[in-house]
Amino acid sequence: MKCLSDAKVGETVKVVKLEGKGPTKRRIMDMGITKGTSIYIRKVAPLGDPVELNVRGYELSVRKTEADTIQVE
Amino acid sequence: MGITIALAGNPNCGKTTLFNTLTGGTEYVGNWPGVTVEKKDGILKNHRDVIIQDLPGIYSLSPYSLEETVTRNYLVKQRPDVIINIVDGTNIERNLYLTTQLIELGIPVIVAINMVDVVRKKGDKIDIGRLSEALNCEVVTISALKKEGCPELTEKAIALAGKTDHMELPHVYTGSVEHALAHIEESIANYVYKNSLRWYAIKVFERDEKVRKALNLKPELLEHLELHITDCEKELDDDAESIIVNQRYAYIAKVVDTAVQRKAPQGSLTVSDKIDRIVTNRILALPIFAVVMTLMYYISITTVGAAATDWVNDTFFGDIVTNAATAGLNSIAAPAWLSSLIIDGIIGGVGTVLGFVPQIVLIFLFLSILEDSGYMARVAFIMDRIFRRFGLSGKSFIPVLIGTGCGVPAIMAARTIEDEKDRRMTIMLSTFIPCTAKTVIIGMITATFFPDTVLIAPAMYFLGIAIIVGSGIILKKTSYFGGDPAPFVMELPAYHVPSVKGVLIHMWERAKYFIIKAGTIIFTACMVIWFLSKFNWMLGMVDNIETSMLAGIGSLVGWIFAPLGFGDWKGAVAVISAEMAKEQAIGTLAILSNVSDPQNDMLVMQGIRSMFTPMAAFSYMILNLFDPPCIVAIATIAREMNSKKWAAAAVGYQIVVGYILAFICYQLGMYLFYGAIFGTGQIVALVFTALIIFLLMRPGTDSKSKALHSLENS
């Protein structure tokens, strides 16, 4: 299974599962990343982390460690 | 009876703009009991009995940051009469997520779709009728910036106030979840306010610890309800919390599908994205950032700001105010002590501090523009990787940046950091960066003792950064700050041209705080210092400062600073006085060395030269840059930490850092550059250095090294 941090810039992926736990997982879901959401990977920050995503029509940035907990296809 | 209308919505949805439009900017800032986040309330224009309450922006009613906790507690416990839920029309899907939660609270909600002018420009259409039907509540479109639709909004909101027949959000949850919720509602109905039943039931379903505790449910009942919850979880193969969030978003997606028509497909490049392509570009991002910062400092400190500050110091306070006061005092034949108090003590002291107001106002003006335009969020995005390396997040960079202007707003800016540990650490460290007041000390000392070395001043900024970085590394290895790094999940708001009014209000709010403090704490401090320097222990006025109480106190504590090179009473007094306000350091040195005209730079330089050896002056400068900031900033630290223990820890840490650094600099500097004999002082300095290196290099806690490991591999 591939996770969000493996996705390339410019790709659009679909969320399969959220693996994190606790408040961080809740936060990620509150920001609109839920099962079945499609995510467009907009870019990576100049120093390689975090990444910028387009979710539900707005821009969200998450670190790769957070992106690791999001399984996508 | 008055009506309270609360404004609630996501961050960046235009809440504050609407607030200012509705109240005409008549807000005042008050403190919430027990917490440090500020609320604002104001009176609705033309309706004296209607209070508008501006709440911190939130994404959800499941609290994550301090601000979200405040908003949730206010809504649940204080229960305003109406909630105006501001929804950013250009980002409707995520914004409506909060709307569903607000409606479940059972307080009348009116949804205000904001930025409708931008929506129109994009060619999108929002069907208000359908939206209103789907959400089962009033929906209006507004543009807070253009003041469009606001009278209609407030009229409808007032009409809704106090309505008790309660709106249910239809068909959000699927059969089995709805079944479980109905069951929970039935069991807790007697414990909660009836209109909020649904909200409480969902929170119990989600296993929200705080709510469950507040309800104080019997363990047997909880166990019984647990069966229903686990049934749902099994059926839907997910945990209860995720089930609720998923179904909420699924419901919203459906609503948006039927009610919103988009001209361009979602996720296509907007103007904002195009700007972003350049501003956060892999190669250009850091140079652009450097240029923006340089420009900001060039204008606000070096050119315009310096000119304005000089004028305020020399002309306004130096001539106009002093002359007017002298004339006034002469005309009433005031006694000498009163003239001295007013002219030397108050005008001299408070005047110096207020002299910084132009520079500070300008810095705040630029920072407000950067923040309101959306660039600050990008700065956090760009810098996160670097800050992450030593245990802070990109969000900590903003306070440090603001700290170059003044530590007080910097400490307050740390509020945007959700993680409590990160927030506390940022508060502790952000004042290590030299603020405008400290740059005066740097300028004076280097000009006096090291006029040929141009590198000392910039080196102090780098040293400040190095201390922040080093402290980050050292503190992260302690048991409290250790552990996994806080997550970084941050919205990058669309760029927009900030409104002039918004920027000015933002700027003024920060500058006002500084001015008020200058007028209160520093005012008092100036009077105390004046009193101590003009009177002896017998309360007789003295001509010679060496016989004053201040000299007495100075000699009492002078030994503390002997290892730093300035152990006489004057050195001690100069340190104490600089704690009141760093701006006072140079003025105090001038007074202590009996300089007749403290405004005359050449005389002041001579005076300082007679007091200090070059190495001692350097050590004095280092101590002042890195020991606790001025008393105003210390008070702010105490307030923002909201804990005596933490405030003491922060100040204690700063004392240790300042003292040890000055100690090492003085002892090793004397040995290396001024031919001092290698003795005990040098050995202790080397031991301190070794200790610092050890603290930097020692392995941290397990989870930390694991996190670092995963970072290295990413």
mmCIF file of N, CA and C in Angstrom, chain B residues 42-100:
data_model
loop_
_atom_site.group_PDB
_atom_site.id
_atom_site.type_symbol
_atom_site.label_atom_id
_atom_site.label_comp_id
_atom_site.label_asym_id
_atom_site.label_seq_id
_atom_site.Cartn_x
_atom_site.Cartn_y
_atom_site.Cartn_z
ATOM 1 N N GLY B 42 -17.894 43.947 20.958
ATOM 2 C CA GLY B 42 -18.201 45.308 20.536
ATOM 3 C C GLY B 42 -19.698 45.468 20.447
ATOM 4 N N ILE B 43 -20.120 46.701 20.326
ATOM 5 C CA ILE B 43 -21.549 46.988 20.232
ATOM 6 C C ILE B 43 -21.916 47.116 18.763
ATOM 7 N N LEU B 44 -23.012 46.465 18.370
ATOM 8 C CA LEU B 44 -23.478 46.567 16.990
ATOM 9 C C LEU B 44 -23.857 48.015 16.692
ATOM 10 N N LYS B 45 -23.391 48.483 15.532
ATOM 11 C CA LYS B 45 -23.713 49.852 15.119
ATOM 12 C C LYS B 45 -25.225 50.069 15.115
ATOM 13 N N ASN B 46 -25.672 51.152 15.648
ATOM 14 C CA ASN B 46 -27.095 51.522 15.701
ATOM 15 C C ASN B 46 -27.969 50.585 16.524
ATOM 16 N N HIS B 47 -27.369 49.647 17.238
ATOM 17 C CA HIS B 47 -28.159 48.797 18.124
ATOM 18 C C HIS B 47 -27.409 48.707 19.432
ATOM 19 N N ARG B 48 -27.698 49.566 20.347
ATOM 20 C CA ARG B 48 -26.874 49.637 21.543
ATOM 21 C C ARG B 48 -27.034 48.424 22.441
ATOM 22 N N ASP B 49 -28.143 47.696 22.255
ATOM 23 C CA ASP B 49 -28.379 46.557 23.144
ATOM 24 C C ASP B 49 -27.884 45.241 22.548
ATOM 25 N N VAL B 50 -27.180 45.316 21.426
ATOM 26 C CA VAL B 50 -26.691 44.084 20.810
ATOM 27 C C VAL B 50 -25.166 44.019 20.913
ATOM 28 N N ILE B 51 -24.686 42.963 21.558
ATOM 29 C CA ILE B 51 -23.236 42.790 21.704
ATOM 30 C C ILE B 51 -22.758 41.782 20.666
ATOM 31 N N ILE B 52 -21.711 42.154 19.953
ATOM 32 C CA ILE B 52 -21.119 41.234 18.988
ATOM 33 C C ILE B 52 -19.854 40.662 19.611
ATOM 34 N N GLN B 53 -19.771 39.341 19.624
ATOM 35 C CA GLN B 53 -18.644 38.670 20.249
ATOM 36 C C GLN B 53 -17.788 38.017 19.157
ATOM 37 N N ASP B 54 -16.554 38.451 19.058
ATOM 38 C CA ASP B 54 -15.669 37.859 18.048
ATOM 39 C C ASP B 54 -14.888 36.730 18.700
ATOM 40 N N LEU B 55 -14.985 35.543 18.161
ATOM 41 C CA LEU B 55 -14.314 34.384 18.760
ATOM 42 C C LEU B 55 -13.094 33.995 17.928
ATOM 43 N N PRO B 56 -12.088 33.401 18.567
ATOM 44 C CA PRO B 56 -10.930 32.933 17.801
ATOM 45 C C PRO B 56 -11.371 31.954 16.702
ATOM 46 N N GLY B 57 -10.699 32.024 15.573
ATOM 47 C CA GLY B 57 -11.058 31.160 14.443
ATOM 48 C C GLY B 57 -10.803 29.690 14.756
ATOM 49 N N ILE B 58 -11.745 28.845 14.353
ATOM 50 C CA ILE B 58 -11.600 27.409 14.628
ATOM 51 C C ILE B 58 -11.985 26.595 13.404
ATOM 52 N N TYR B 59 -11.457 25.400 13.326
ATOM 53 C CA TYR B 59 -11.810 24.485 12.243
ATOM 54 C C TYR B 59 -12.867 23.481 12.674
ATOM 55 N N SER B 60 -12.930 23.263 13.984
ATOM 56 C CA SER B 60 -13.786 22.185 14.458
ATOM 57 C C SER B 60 -14.106 22.426 15.925
ATOM 58 N N LEU B 61 -15.156 21.786 16.429
ATOM 59 C CA LEU B 61 -15.454 21.911 17.856
ATOM 60 C C LEU B 61 -14.770 20.816 18.672
ATOM 61 N N SER B 62 -13.864 20.076 18.039
ATOM 62 C CA SER B 62 -13.043 19.159 18.828
ATOM 63 C C SER B 62 -11.740 19.895 19.068
ATOM 64 N N PRO B 63 -11.549 20.427 20.268
ATOM 65 C CA PRO B 63 -10.478 21.395 20.465
ATOM 66 C C PRO B 63 -9.095 20.789 20.266
ATOM 67 N N TYR B 64 -8.263 21.549 19.617
ATOM 68 C CA TYR B 64 -6.922 21.111 19.296
ATOM 69 C C TYR B 64 -5.943 22.156 19.785
ATOM 70 N N SER B 65 -6.212 23.394 19.462
ATOM 71 C CA SER B 65 -5.346 24.467 19.960
ATOM 72 C C SER B 65 -6.047 25.190 21.096
ATOM 73 N N LEU B 66 -5.264 26.031 21.774
ATOM 74 C CA LEU B 66 -5.792 26.842 22.861
ATOM 75 C C LEU B 66 -6.994 27.669 22.400
ATOM 76 N N GLU B 67 -6.873 28.225 21.186
ATOM 77 C CA GLU B 67 -7.939 29.079 20.675
ATOM 78 C C GLU B 67 -9.225 28.283 20.468
ATOM 79 N N GLU B 68 -9.076 27.052 19.984
ATOM 80 C CA GLU B 68 -10.265 26.246 19.757
ATOM 81 C C GLU B 68 -10.946 25.867 21.056
ATOM 82 N N THR B 69 -10.141 25.615 22.086
ATOM 83 C CA THR B 69 -10.713 25.283 23.383
ATOM 84 C C THR B 69 -11.526 26.453 23.911
ATOM 85 N N VAL B 70 -10.979 27.657 23.757
ATOM 86 C CA VAL B 70 -11.671 28.851 24.224
ATOM 87 C C VAL B 70 -13.017 29.004 23.524
ATOM 88 N N THR B 71 -13.006 28.864 22.199
ATOM 89 C CA THR B 71 -14.232 29.051 21.440
ATOM 90 C C THR B 71 -15.272 28.000 21.820
ATOM 91 N N ARG B 72 -14.828 26.769 21.915
ATOM 92 C CA ARG B 72 -15.780 25.713 22.251
ATOM 93 C C ARG B 72 -16.379 25.943 23.633
ATOM 94 N N ASN B 73 -15.531 26.257 24.610
ATOM 95 C CA ASN B 73 -16.046 26.482 25.953
ATOM 96 C C ASN B 73 -17.037 27.631 25.988
ATOM 97 N N TYR B 74 -16.726 28.679 25.225
ATOM 98 C CA TYR B 74 -17.637 29.813 25.209
ATOM 99 C C TYR B 74 -18.997 29.400 24.650
ATOM 100 N N LEU B 75 -18.977 28.713 23.504
ATOM 101 C CA LEU B 75 -20.240 28.375 22.852
ATOM 102 C C LEU B 75 -21.052 27.397 23.696
ATOM 103 N N VAL B 76 -20.379 26.407 24.277
ATOM 104 C CA VAL B 76 -21.094 25.378 25.011
ATOM 105 C C VAL B 76 -21.573 25.901 26.358
ATOM 106 N N LYS B 77 -20.727 26.673 27.026
ATOM 107 C CA LYS B 77 -21.082 27.077 28.394
ATOM 108 C C LYS B 77 -21.807 28.415 28.473
ATOM 109 N N GLN B 78 -21.352 29.402 27.709
ATOM 110 C CA GLN B 78 -21.983 30.722 27.806
ATOM 111 C C GLN B 78 -23.245 30.832 26.962
ATOM 112 N N ARG B 79 -23.311 30.017 25.902
ATOM 113 C CA ARG B 79 -24.472 30.010 25.009
ATOM 114 C C ARG B 79 -24.932 31.411 24.601
ATOM 115 N N PRO B 80 -24.330 31.948 23.523
ATOM 116 C CA PRO B 80 -24.820 33.221 22.995
ATOM 117 C C PRO B 80 -26.240 33.051 22.454
ATOM 118 N N ASP B 81 -26.938 34.164 22.211
ATOM 119 C CA ASP B 81 -28.320 34.064 21.724
ATOM 120 C C ASP B 81 -28.385 33.609 20.272
ATOM 121 N N VAL B 82 -27.432 34.028 19.484
ATOM 122 C CA VAL B 82 -27.370 33.627 18.076
ATOM 123 C C VAL B 82 -25.903 33.425 17.707
ATOM 124 N N ILE B 83 -25.663 32.493 16.793
ATOM 125 C CA ILE B 83 -24.319 32.378 16.224
ATOM 126 C C ILE B 83 -24.391 32.824 14.770
ATOM 127 N N ILE B 84 -23.556 33.776 14.398
ATOM 128 C CA ILE B 84 -23.375 34.036 12.973
ATOM 129 C C ILE B 84 -22.181 33.206 12.561
ATOM 130 N N ASN B 85 -22.432 32.240 11.700
ATOM 131 C CA ASN B 85 -21.350 31.383 11.240
ATOM 132 C C ASN B 85 -20.849 31.934 9.912
ATOM 133 N N ILE B 86 -19.661 32.461 9.917
ATOM 134 C CA ILE B 86 -19.108 33.023 8.691
ATOM 135 C C ILE B 86 -18.433 31.914 7.904
ATOM 136 N N VAL B 87 -18.824 31.819 6.657
ATOM 137 C CA VAL B 87 -18.308 30.770 5.787
ATOM 138 C C VAL B 87 -17.608 31.440 4.620
ATOM 139 N N ASP B 88 -16.369 31.068 4.392
ATOM 140 C CA ASP B 88 -15.634 31.600 3.249
ATOM 141 C C ASP B 88 -16.212 30.965 1.978
ATOM 142 N N GLY B 89 -16.878 31.796 1.179
ATOM 143 C CA GLY B 89 -17.559 31.288 -0.012
ATOM 144 C C GLY B 89 -16.617 30.656 -1.021
ATOM 145 N N THR B 90 -15.329 31.001 -0.961
ATOM 146 C CA THR B 90 -14.383 30.431 -1.915
ATOM 147 C C THR B 90 -13.814 29.106 -1.411
ATOM 148 N N ASN B 91 -14.176 28.739 -0.196
ATOM 149 C CA ASN B 91 -13.630 27.510 0.394
ATOM 150 C C ASN B 91 -14.757 26.851 1.173
ATOM 151 N N ILE B 92 -15.864 26.644 0.449
ATOM 152 C CA ILE B 92 -17.120 26.366 1.145
ATOM 153 C C ILE B 92 -17.159 24.978 1.779
ATOM 154 N N GLU B 93 -16.485 24.023 1.166
ATOM 155 C CA GLU B 93 -16.621 22.651 1.632
ATOM 156 C C GLU B 93 -16.072 22.462 3.048
ATOM 157 N N ARG B 94 -14.824 22.898 3.261
ATOM 158 C CA ARG B 94 -14.273 22.713 4.591
ATOM 159 C C ARG B 94 -14.969 23.618 5.607
ATOM 160 N N ASN B 95 -15.349 24.812 5.198
ATOM 161 C CA ASN B 95 -16.011 25.739 6.110
ATOM 162 C C ASN B 95 -17.354 25.205 6.614
ATOM 163 N N LEU B 96 -18.084 24.492 5.741
ATOM 164 C CA LEU B 96 -19.391 23.978 6.156
ATOM 165 C C LEU B 96 -19.269 22.831 7.159
ATOM 166 N N TYR B 97 -18.083 22.249 7.236
ATOM 167 C CA TYR B 97 -17.849 21.185 8.216
ATOM 168 C C TYR B 97 -18.093 21.714 9.628
ATOM 169 N N LEU B 98 -17.580 22.899 9.894
ATOM 170 C CA LEU B 98 -17.809 23.521 11.210
ATOM 171 C C LEU B 98 -19.287 23.866 11.374
ATOM 172 N N THR B 99 -19.899 24.300 10.261
ATOM 173 C CA THR B 99 -21.317 24.670 10.312
ATOM 174 C C THR B 99 -22.167 23.520 10.859
ATOM 175 N N THR B 100 -21.918 22.310 10.386
ATOM 176 C CA THR B 100 -22.726 21.178 10.860
ATOM 177 C C THR B 100 -22.588 21.029 12.374
#
